PDB file of C-alpha atoms in Angstrom:
ATOM      1  CA  MET J   1    -104.558 -22.333 -15.329  1.00  0.00           C
ATOM      2  CA  LEU J   2    -102.281 -20.449 -17.726  1.00  0.00           C
ATOM      3  CA  SER J   3    -104.963 -18.174 -19.171  1.00  0.00           C
ATOM      4  CA  TYR J   4    -105.355 -15.822 -16.201  1.00  0.00           C
ATOM      5  CA  GLN J   5    -103.712 -12.392 -16.417  1.00  0.00           C
ATOM      6  CA  HIS J   6    -104.385 -10.003 -13.574  1.00  0.00           C
ATOM      7  CA  ILE J   7    -103.967  -6.866 -15.707  1.00  0.00           C
ATOM      8  CA  TYR J   8    -107.701  -7.142 -16.526  1.00  0.00           C
ATOM      9  CA  HIS J   9    -108.539  -6.777 -12.828  1.00  0.00           C
ATOM     10  CA  ALA J  10    -105.638  -4.755 -11.421  1.00  0.00           C
ATOM     11  CA  GLY J  11    -106.585  -2.048  -8.969  1.00  0.00           C
ATOM     12  CA  ASN J  12    -110.124  -3.284  -8.368  1.00  0.00           C
ATOM     13  CA  LEU J  13    -111.733  -3.285  -4.923  1.00  0.00           C
ATOM     14  CA  ALA J  14    -110.537  -6.809  -4.188  1.00  0.00           C
ATOM     15  CA  ASP J  15    -106.973  -5.616  -4.816  1.00  0.00           C
ATOM     16  CA  VAL J  16    -107.505  -2.646  -2.513  1.00  0.00           C
ATOM     17  CA  HIS J  17    -108.793  -4.933   0.255  1.00  0.00           C
ATOM     18  CA  LYS J  18    -105.947  -7.416  -0.149  1.00  0.00           C
ATOM     19  CA  HIS J  19    -103.128  -4.927  -0.670  1.00  0.00           C
ATOM     20  CA  VAL J  20    -104.010  -2.541   2.162  1.00  0.00           C
ATOM     21  CA  LEU J  21    -103.961  -5.462   4.623  1.00  0.00           C
ATOM     22  CA  LEU J  22    -100.789  -6.951   3.131  1.00  0.00           C
ATOM     23  CA  ALA J  23     -98.977  -3.619   3.382  1.00  0.00           C
ATOM     24  CA  TRP J  24    -100.071  -3.282   7.009  1.00  0.00           C
ATOM     25  CA  ILE J  25     -98.861  -6.809   7.859  1.00  0.00           C
ATOM     26  CA  LEU J  26     -95.443  -6.332   6.256  1.00  0.00           C
ATOM     27  CA  SER J  27     -94.924  -2.887   7.770  1.00  0.00           C
ATOM     28  CA  TYR J  28     -95.786  -4.336  11.177  1.00  0.00           C
ATOM     29  CA  MET J  29     -93.289  -7.168  10.739  1.00  0.00           C
ATOM     30  CA  VAL J  30     -90.390  -4.888   9.826  1.00  0.00           C
ATOM     31  CA  ARG J  31     -90.781  -2.873  13.014  1.00  0.00           C
ATOM     32  CA  LYS J  32     -88.488  -5.441  14.610  1.00  0.00           C
ATOM     33  CA  GLU J  33     -84.883  -5.641  13.495  1.00  0.00           C
ATOM     34  CA  LYS J  34     -85.057  -9.391  12.878  1.00  0.00           C
ATOM     35  CA  PRO J  35     -85.083 -10.252   9.148  1.00  0.00           C
ATOM     36  CA  VAL J  36     -88.125 -11.815   7.505  1.00  0.00           C
ATOM     37  CA  SER J  37     -88.922 -14.103   4.607  1.00  0.00           C
ATOM     38  CA  TYR J  38     -91.783 -13.312   2.251  1.00  0.00           C
ATOM     39  CA  ILE J  39     -93.225 -15.893  -0.150  1.00  0.00           C
ATOM     40  CA  GLU J  40     -95.857 -15.568  -2.883  1.00  0.00           C
ATOM     41  CA  THR J  41     -97.335 -18.597  -4.591  1.00  0.00           C
ATOM     42  CA  HIS J  42     -99.158 -16.795  -7.430  1.00  0.00           C
ATOM     43  CA  ALA J  43     -97.277 -13.559  -7.953  1.00  0.00           C
ATOM     44  CA  GLY J  44     -98.493 -12.240 -11.316  1.00  0.00           C
ATOM     45  CA  ARG J  45     -96.361  -9.616 -13.043  1.00  0.00           C
ATOM     46  CA  GLY J  46     -95.929  -7.393  -9.984  1.00  0.00           C
ATOM     47  CA  LEU J  47     -96.604  -4.037 -11.648  1.00  0.00           C
ATOM     48  CA  TYR J  48     -99.582  -2.838 -13.694  1.00  0.00           C
ATOM     49  CA  ASP J  49    -100.240   0.131 -15.951  1.00  0.00           C
ATOM     50  CA  LEU J  50    -103.897   0.992 -15.439  1.00  0.00           C
ATOM     51  CA  GLN J  51    -103.893   2.770 -18.809  1.00  0.00           C
ATOM     52  CA  ASP J  52    -102.983  -0.494 -20.558  1.00  0.00           C
ATOM     53  CA  PRO J  53    -105.708  -1.460 -23.072  1.00  0.00           C
ATOM     54  CA  ALA J  54    -106.341  -4.692 -21.151  1.00  0.00           C
ATOM     55  CA  ALA J  55    -106.955  -2.768 -17.916  1.00  0.00           C
ATOM     56  CA  LEU J  56    -109.153  -0.225 -19.696  1.00  0.00           C
ATOM     57  CA  LYS J  57    -111.183  -3.009 -21.282  1.00  0.00           C
ATOM     58  CA  THR J  58    -112.670  -3.969 -17.928  1.00  0.00           C
ATOM     59  CA  ALA J  59    -112.079  -0.586 -16.210  1.00  0.00           C
ATOM     60  CA  GLU J  60    -112.277  -2.247 -12.799  1.00  0.00           C
ATOM     61  CA  ALA J  61    -109.762   0.217 -11.343  1.00  0.00           C
ATOM     62  CA  ALA J  62    -112.250   3.038 -11.961  1.00  0.00           C
ATOM     63  CA  GLU J  63    -114.497   1.585  -9.250  1.00  0.00           C
ATOM     64  CA  GLY J  64    -111.482   0.425  -7.244  1.00  0.00           C
ATOM     65  CA  ILE J  65    -108.303   2.299  -6.419  1.00  0.00           C
ATOM     66  CA  TYR J  66    -109.456   5.497  -8.140  1.00  0.00           C
ATOM     67  CA  LYS J  67    -112.428   5.722  -5.747  1.00  0.00           C
ATOM     68  CA  ALA J  68    -110.755   4.259  -2.669  1.00  0.00           C
ATOM     69  CA  SER J  69    -108.152   6.894  -1.894  1.00  0.00           C
ATOM     70  CA  ASP J  70    -109.955   7.808   1.331  1.00  0.00           C
ATOM     71  CA  PHE J  71    -109.699   4.214   2.596  1.00  0.00           C
ATOM     72  CA  PHE J  72    -106.238   5.011   3.989  1.00  0.00           C
ATOM     73  CA  ASP J  73    -104.471   8.201   5.036  1.00  0.00           C
ATOM     74  CA  ASP J  74    -101.071   9.426   3.894  1.00  0.00           C
ATOM     75  CA  ALA J  75     -99.359   7.731   6.841  1.00  0.00           C
ATOM     76  CA  HIS J  76    -100.613   4.266   5.888  1.00  0.00           C
ATOM     77  CA  PRO J  77     -97.895   1.972   4.440  1.00  0.00           C
ATOM     78  CA  PHE J  78    -100.022   1.262   1.376  1.00  0.00           C
ATOM     79  CA  ALA J  79    -100.243   4.991   0.656  1.00  0.00           C
ATOM     80  CA  ALA J  80     -96.461   5.224   0.923  1.00  0.00           C
ATOM     81  CA  VAL J  81     -96.060   2.383  -1.602  1.00  0.00           C
ATOM     82  CA  LEU J  82     -98.534   3.973  -4.031  1.00  0.00           C
ATOM     83  CA  THR J  83     -96.676   7.276  -3.838  1.00  0.00           C
ATOM     84  CA  GLN J  84     -93.342   5.586  -4.488  1.00  0.00           C
ATOM     85  CA  ILE J  85     -94.618   3.504  -7.427  1.00  0.00           C
ATOM     86  CA  ARG J  86     -96.292   6.494  -9.074  1.00  0.00           C
ATOM     87  CA  ARG J  87     -93.165   8.570  -8.604  1.00  0.00           C
ATOM     88  CA  ASP J  88     -90.909   5.877 -10.056  1.00  0.00           C
ATOM     89  CA  PHE J  89     -93.092   4.658 -12.941  1.00  0.00           C
ATOM     90  CA  GLY J  90     -95.888   7.157 -13.572  1.00  0.00           C
ATOM     91  CA  ALA J  91     -99.269   8.192 -12.219  1.00  0.00           C
ATOM     92  CA  SER J  92    -101.145   5.375 -13.964  1.00  0.00           C
ATOM     93  CA  PHE J  93     -99.098   2.539 -12.436  1.00  0.00           C
ATOM     94  CA  TYR J  94    -100.358   0.265  -9.695  1.00  0.00           C
ATOM     95  CA  PRO J  95     -98.252  -2.152  -7.605  1.00  0.00           C
ATOM     96  CA  GLY J  96     -99.056  -5.824  -7.381  1.00  0.00           C
ATOM     97  CA  SER J  97     -98.199  -7.581  -4.143  1.00  0.00           C
ATOM     98  CA  PRO J  98     -94.565  -8.338  -5.170  1.00  0.00           C
ATOM     99  CA  LEU J  99     -93.816  -4.628  -5.590  1.00  0.00           C
ATOM    100  CA  ILE J 100     -95.651  -3.828  -2.360  1.00  0.00           C
ATOM    101  CA  ALA J 101     -93.394  -6.290  -0.562  1.00  0.00           C
ATOM    102  CA  ALA J 102     -90.263  -5.024  -2.309  1.00  0.00           C
ATOM    103  CA  SER J 103     -91.132  -1.449  -1.337  1.00  0.00           C
ATOM    104  CA  LEU J 104     -91.629  -2.268   2.346  1.00  0.00           C
ATOM    105  CA  LEU J 105     -89.035  -4.941   3.058  1.00  0.00           C
ATOM    106  CA  ARG J 106     -85.370  -4.318   3.794  1.00  0.00           C
ATOM    107  CA  PRO J 107     -82.072  -5.443   2.201  1.00  0.00           C
ATOM    108  CA  GLY J 108     -81.642  -8.219   4.792  1.00  0.00           C
ATOM    109  CA  ASP J 109     -85.110  -9.678   4.134  1.00  0.00           C
ATOM    110  CA  ARG J 110     -85.741 -12.444   1.590  1.00  0.00           C
ATOM    111  CA  MET J 111     -88.436 -12.569  -1.103  1.00  0.00           C
ATOM    112  CA  HIS J 112     -89.528 -15.603  -3.131  1.00  0.00           C
ATOM    113  CA  PHE J 113     -92.076 -15.192  -5.950  1.00  0.00           C
ATOM    114  CA  ALA J 114     -93.616 -18.023  -7.975  1.00  0.00           C
ATOM    115  CA  GLU J 115     -95.486 -17.481 -11.253  1.00  0.00           C
ATOM    116  CA  LEU J 116     -96.292 -20.223 -13.760  1.00  0.00           C
ATOM    117  CA  HIS J 117     -97.635 -18.186 -16.715  1.00  0.00           C
ATOM    118  CA  PRO J 118     -94.649 -17.674 -19.105  1.00  0.00           C
ATOM    119  CA  ALA J 119     -95.409 -14.065 -20.116  1.00  0.00           C
ATOM    120  CA  GLU J 120     -96.389 -13.061 -16.589  1.00  0.00           C
ATOM    121  CA  PHE J 121     -93.244 -14.671 -15.228  1.00  0.00           C
ATOM    122  CA  ASP J 122     -91.029 -12.767 -17.684  1.00  0.00           C
ATOM    123  CA  ALA J 123     -92.692  -9.502 -16.673  1.00  0.00           C
ATOM    124  CA  LEU J 124     -92.372 -10.384 -12.981  1.00  0.00           C
ATOM    125  CA  ASP J 125     -88.695 -11.223 -13.358  1.00  0.00           C
ATOM    126  CA  PHE J 126     -88.089  -7.894 -15.119  1.00  0.00           C
ATOM    127  CA  ASN J 127     -90.187  -5.801 -12.734  1.00  0.00           C
ATOM    128  CA  THR J 128     -88.449  -7.204  -9.656  1.00  0.00           C
ATOM    129  CA  SER J 129     -84.939  -7.442 -11.111  1.00  0.00           C
ATOM    130  CA  SER J 130     -83.573  -4.648  -8.930  1.00  0.00           C
ATOM    131  CA  THR J 131     -85.209  -5.803  -5.684  1.00  0.00           C
ATOM    132  CA  GLY J 132     -83.147  -8.856  -4.772  1.00  0.00           C
ATOM    133  CA  ALA J 133     -86.191 -11.134  -5.019  1.00  0.00           C
ATOM    134  CA  LYS J 134     -85.897 -14.683  -6.346  1.00  0.00           C
ATOM    135  CA  CYS J 135     -88.457 -15.500  -9.032  1.00  0.00           C
ATOM    136  CA  TYR J 136     -89.454 -19.053  -9.940  1.00  0.00           C
ATOM    137  CA  GLN J 137     -91.408 -20.204 -12.981  1.00  0.00           C
ATOM    138  CA  MET J 138     -93.058 -23.100 -11.215  1.00  0.00           C
ATOM    139  CA  ASP J 139     -96.188 -24.127  -9.355  1.00  0.00           C
ATOM    140  CA  GLY J 140     -96.500 -21.886  -6.333  1.00  0.00           C
ATOM    141  CA  PHE J 141     -97.407 -24.599  -3.860  1.00  0.00           C
ATOM    142  CA  GLU J 142     -94.464 -26.704  -5.005  1.00  0.00           C
ATOM    143  CA  LEU J 143     -92.197 -23.732  -4.351  1.00  0.00           C
ATOM    144  CA  ALA J 144     -93.724 -23.085  -0.931  1.00  0.00           C
ATOM    145  CA  HIS J 145     -93.342 -26.696   0.174  1.00  0.00           C
ATOM    146  CA  SER J 146     -89.761 -26.790  -1.124  1.00  0.00           C
ATOM    147  CA  ILE J 147     -88.558 -23.846   0.959  1.00  0.00           C
ATOM    148  CA  CYS J 148     -90.744 -24.003   4.090  1.00  0.00           C
ATOM    149  CA  PRO J 149     -89.665 -23.420   6.717  1.00  0.00           C
ATOM    150  CA  PRO J 150     -87.682 -20.642   5.033  1.00  0.00           C
ATOM    151  CA  THR J 151     -84.584 -18.849   6.195  1.00  0.00           C
ATOM    152  CA  PRO J 152     -85.113 -16.460   7.926  1.00  0.00           C
ATOM    153  CA  ARG J 153     -87.841 -18.416   9.697  1.00  0.00           C
ATOM    154  CA  ARG J 154     -89.852 -15.329  10.683  1.00  0.00           C
ATOM    155  CA  GLY J 155     -92.048 -14.094   7.858  1.00  0.00           C
ATOM    156  CA  ALA J 156     -95.221 -14.178   5.800  1.00  0.00           C
ATOM    157  CA  MET J 157     -96.729 -15.874   2.768  1.00  0.00           C
ATOM    158  CA  LEU J 158     -99.457 -14.705   0.392  1.00  0.00           C
ATOM    159  CA  ILE J 159    -101.492 -17.353  -1.428  1.00  0.00           C
ATOM    160  CA  ASP J 160    -103.533 -15.641  -4.132  1.00  0.00           C
ATOM    161  CA  PRO J 161    -104.702 -18.115  -6.799  1.00  0.00           C
ATOM    162  CA  SER J 162    -106.914 -17.237  -9.744  1.00  0.00           C
ATOM    163  CA  TYR J 163    -109.431 -19.929  -8.726  1.00  0.00           C
ATOM    164  CA  GLU J 164    -109.944 -20.732 -12.398  1.00  0.00           C
ATOM    165  CA  ILE J 165    -109.422 -24.384 -11.485  1.00  0.00           C
ATOM    166  CA  LYS J 166    -112.487 -25.296  -9.440  1.00  0.00           C
ATOM    167  CA  THR J 167    -110.615 -28.019  -7.540  1.00  0.00           C
ATOM    168  CA  ASP J 168    -108.599 -25.212  -5.907  1.00  0.00           C
ATOM    169  CA  TYR J 169    -111.383 -24.851  -3.370  1.00  0.00           C
ATOM    170  CA  THR J 170    -110.887 -28.408  -2.134  1.00  0.00           C
ATOM    171  CA  LYS J 171    -107.102 -28.614  -2.509  1.00  0.00           C
ATOM    172  CA  ILE J 172    -106.155 -25.310  -0.858  1.00  0.00           C
ATOM    173  CA  PRO J 173    -107.075 -26.358   2.715  1.00  0.00           C
ATOM    174  CA  GLN J 174    -104.890 -29.455   2.320  1.00  0.00           C
ATOM    175  CA  GLN J 175    -101.980 -27.388   1.015  1.00  0.00           C
ATOM    176  CA  ILE J 176    -102.277 -24.825   3.791  1.00  0.00           C
ATOM    177  CA  SER J 177    -102.520 -27.522   6.455  1.00  0.00           C
ATOM    178  CA  LYS J 178     -99.178 -28.944   5.293  1.00  0.00           C
ATOM    179  CA  LEU J 179     -97.582 -25.505   5.123  1.00  0.00           C
ATOM    180  CA  GLY J 180     -98.853 -24.589   8.559  1.00  0.00           C
ATOM    181  CA  LYS J 181     -97.247 -27.695  10.023  1.00  0.00           C
ATOM    182  CA  SER J 182     -93.876 -27.147   8.340  1.00  0.00           C
ATOM    183  CA  TRP J 183     -93.842 -23.383   9.040  1.00  0.00           C
ATOM    184  CA  ASN J 184     -95.746 -23.029  12.260  1.00  0.00           C
ATOM    185  CA  VAL J 185     -94.591 -19.449  12.919  1.00  0.00           C
ATOM    186  CA  GLY J 186     -95.347 -18.113   9.431  1.00  0.00           C
ATOM    187  CA  VAL J 187     -98.083 -15.546   8.839  1.00  0.00           C
ATOM    188  CA  ILE J 188     -99.945 -17.378   6.076  1.00  0.00           C
ATOM    189  CA  CYS J 189    -102.482 -15.231   4.191  1.00  0.00           C
ATOM    190  CA  LEU J 190    -105.016 -16.662   1.761  1.00  0.00           C
ATOM    191  CA  TRP J 191    -107.035 -14.373  -0.495  1.00  0.00           C
ATOM    192  CA  TYR J 192    -110.294 -15.691  -1.943  1.00  0.00           C
ATOM    193  CA  PRO J 193    -113.145 -14.238  -4.011  1.00  0.00           C
ATOM    194  CA  ILE J 194    -116.689 -14.062  -2.708  1.00  0.00           C
ATOM    195  CA  LEU J 195    -118.886 -15.240  -5.555  1.00  0.00           C
ATOM    196  CA  THR J 196    -122.622 -15.279  -6.084  1.00  0.00           C
ATOM    197  CA  VAL J 197    -122.436 -19.091  -6.174  1.00  0.00           C
ATOM    198  CA  SER J 198    -120.683 -19.239  -2.745  1.00  0.00           C
ATOM    199  CA  GLN J 199    -118.025 -21.696  -3.899  1.00  0.00           C
ATOM    200  CA  HIS J 200    -115.724 -20.543  -1.123  1.00  0.00           C
ATOM    201  CA  MET J 201    -117.854 -21.695   1.802  1.00  0.00           C
ATOM    202  CA  GLY J 202    -116.751 -25.325   1.889  1.00  0.00           C
ATOM    203  CA  MET J 203    -113.112 -24.237   1.702  1.00  0.00           C
ATOM    204  CA  LEU J 204    -113.618 -21.847   4.615  1.00  0.00           C
ATOM    205  CA  ARG J 205    -115.274 -24.490   6.763  1.00  0.00           C
ATOM    206  CA  SER J 206    -112.242 -26.738   6.294  1.00  0.00           C
ATOM    207  CA  LEU J 207    -109.801 -23.902   6.965  1.00  0.00           C
ATOM    208  CA  GLN J 208    -111.563 -22.760  10.127  1.00  0.00           C
ATOM    209  CA  GLN J 209    -111.737 -26.294  11.444  1.00  0.00           C
ATOM    210  CA  ASP J 210    -107.980 -26.748  10.912  1.00  0.00           C
ATOM    211  CA  HIS J 211    -106.988 -23.237  12.067  1.00  0.00           C
ATOM    212  CA  PRO J 212    -109.474 -22.062  14.710  1.00  0.00           C
ATOM    213  CA  SER J 213    -107.269 -19.163  15.866  1.00  0.00           C
ATOM    214  CA  ALA J 214    -106.954 -17.623  12.378  1.00  0.00           C
ATOM    215  CA  LEU J 215    -108.533 -14.300  11.437  1.00  0.00           C
ATOM    216  CA  ARG J 216    -110.964 -14.025   8.539  1.00  0.00           C
ATOM    217  CA  HIS J 217    -112.115 -10.764   7.017  1.00  0.00           C
ATOM    218  CA  GLU J 218    -114.568 -10.194   4.184  1.00  0.00           C
ATOM    219  CA  VAL J 219    -115.904  -7.141   2.398  1.00  0.00           C
ATOM    220  CA  ARG J 220    -118.717  -6.824  -0.100  1.00  0.00           C
ATOM    221  CA  PHE J 221    -119.030  -4.581  -3.135  1.00  0.00           C
ATOM    222  CA  PRO J 222    -121.149  -4.421  -6.307  1.00  0.00           C
ATOM    223  CA  PRO J 223    -120.089  -6.548  -9.293  1.00  0.00           C
ATOM    224  CA  ALA J 224    -117.580  -4.737 -11.500  1.00  0.00           C
ATOM    225  CA  LYS J 225    -120.035  -5.108 -14.380  1.00  0.00           C
ATOM    226  CA  LYS J 226    -123.519  -6.516 -14.771  1.00  0.00           C
ATOM    227  CA  GLY J 227    -123.347 -10.277 -14.757  1.00  0.00           C
ATOM    228  CA  HIS J 228    -119.959 -10.543 -13.018  1.00  0.00           C
ATOM    229  CA  GLY J 229    -119.921 -13.182 -10.328  1.00  0.00           C
ATOM    230  CA  MET J 230    -117.536 -11.626  -7.796  1.00  0.00           C
ATOM    231  CA  ILE J 231    -119.350  -9.619  -5.142  1.00  0.00           C
ATOM    232  CA  GLY J 232    -116.696  -9.423  -2.459  1.00  0.00           C
ATOM    233  CA  SER J 233    -113.209 -10.212  -1.249  1.00  0.00           C
ATOM    234  CA  GLY J 234    -111.943 -12.335   1.615  1.00  0.00           C
ATOM    235  CA  ILE J 235    -108.694 -12.793   3.538  1.00  0.00           C
ATOM    236  CA  PHE J 236    -107.886 -15.707   5.852  1.00  0.00           C
ATOM    237  CA  VAL J 237    -104.784 -15.145   8.007  1.00  0.00           C
ATOM    238  CA  ILE J 238    -103.037 -17.796  10.083  1.00  0.00           C
ATOM    239  CA  ASN J 239    -100.823 -16.478  12.910  1.00  0.00           C
ATOM    240  CA  PRO J 240    -102.176 -12.927  12.483  1.00  0.00           C
ATOM    241  CA  PRO J 241     -99.952 -10.147  13.856  1.00  0.00           C
ATOM    242  CA  TYR J 242    -101.118  -8.198  16.871  1.00  0.00           C
ATOM    243  CA  GLY J 243    -103.451  -5.377  15.853  1.00  0.00           C
ATOM    244  CA  LEU J 244    -104.517  -6.888  12.517  1.00  0.00           C
ATOM    245  CA  ALA J 245    -108.122  -7.358  13.668  1.00  0.00           C
ATOM    246  CA  GLU J 246    -108.361  -3.625  14.360  1.00  0.00           C
ATOM    247  CA  GLU J 247    -106.896  -2.790  10.948  1.00  0.00           C
ATOM    248  CA  MET J 248    -109.397  -5.141   9.315  1.00  0.00           C
ATOM    249  CA  ALA J 249    -112.266  -3.424  11.136  1.00  0.00           C
ATOM    250  CA  ARG J 250    -110.983   0.021  10.143  1.00  0.00           C
ATOM    251  CA  LEU J 251    -110.719  -0.948   6.489  1.00  0.00           C
ATOM    252  CA  GLY J 252    -114.030  -2.784   6.492  1.00  0.00           C
ATOM    253  CA  ALA J 253    -115.834   0.314   7.690  1.00  0.00           C
ATOM    254  CA  HIS J 254    -114.851   2.073   4.451  1.00  0.00           C
ATOM    255  CA  PHE J 255    -116.515  -0.668   2.407  1.00  0.00           C
ATOM    256  CA  GLY J 256    -119.717  -0.173   4.361  1.00  0.00           C
ATOM    257  CA  GLN J 257    -120.057  -3.889   5.018  1.00  0.00           C
ATOM    258  CA  SER J 258    -117.475  -6.186   6.500  1.00  0.00           C
ATOM    259  CA  HIS J 259    -117.461  -9.579   8.162  1.00  0.00           C
ATOM    260  CA  SER J 260    -114.705 -10.544  10.549  1.00  0.00           C
ATOM    261  CA  PRO J 261    -115.490 -13.802  12.275  1.00  0.00           C
ATOM    262  CA  ALA J 262    -112.752 -13.881  14.864  1.00  0.00           C
ATOM    263  CA  LYS J 263    -110.901 -16.726  16.256  1.00  0.00           C
TER     264      LYS J 263
END
């Protein structure tokens, strides 16, 4: 559980899928003046240098963000975040979801980020130190249960585990069911990998049974390297904002293949 570091995968196509949709959701939510809460259960370090030796070792960004610039136009909120991050930190930097949220949310909004890995937490705490976010070195689900329903009550949560612990696939539906009951107005987003062994299917059956009105969107892409097991990316969204299905379809068209079983 403490071995995973996202720098090896930062900026890959799964990140593009997840981050474009997250940026759209948050930008939609801040159209109203009412403040929002944003919670992440597995935040990572929040900011990644794609020229870092660890990132170059896998070179997943080369087939990801560096080839996906036409997936969104300059007016898209994700494009605006990329421009800001590159201006502030350098052309090789890529924002994780905490920095995407910090770039799009407002001073009156609240951000809560959990990260258990000691080195990743220290980097997260440093990278978000000027944003007003609260960072917690603790289990992300424990944090979520401790503050849900949050104040402000309107808001969103991203659950983005590493799935290195195989029991995640059976425990996540239980965790989300509890969170959905305690925060019934929250936009709860779960990212999951699509693997050649289809480990995610049982989890999805449970989630769809418990949350029949949720939106699910999947995209497929070639493995980052020969022998890699991830062949796609999925998002499951409870209480999806109006218009998200259309954004999912737009983004999916760029991947060539997409699957959006609706409600």
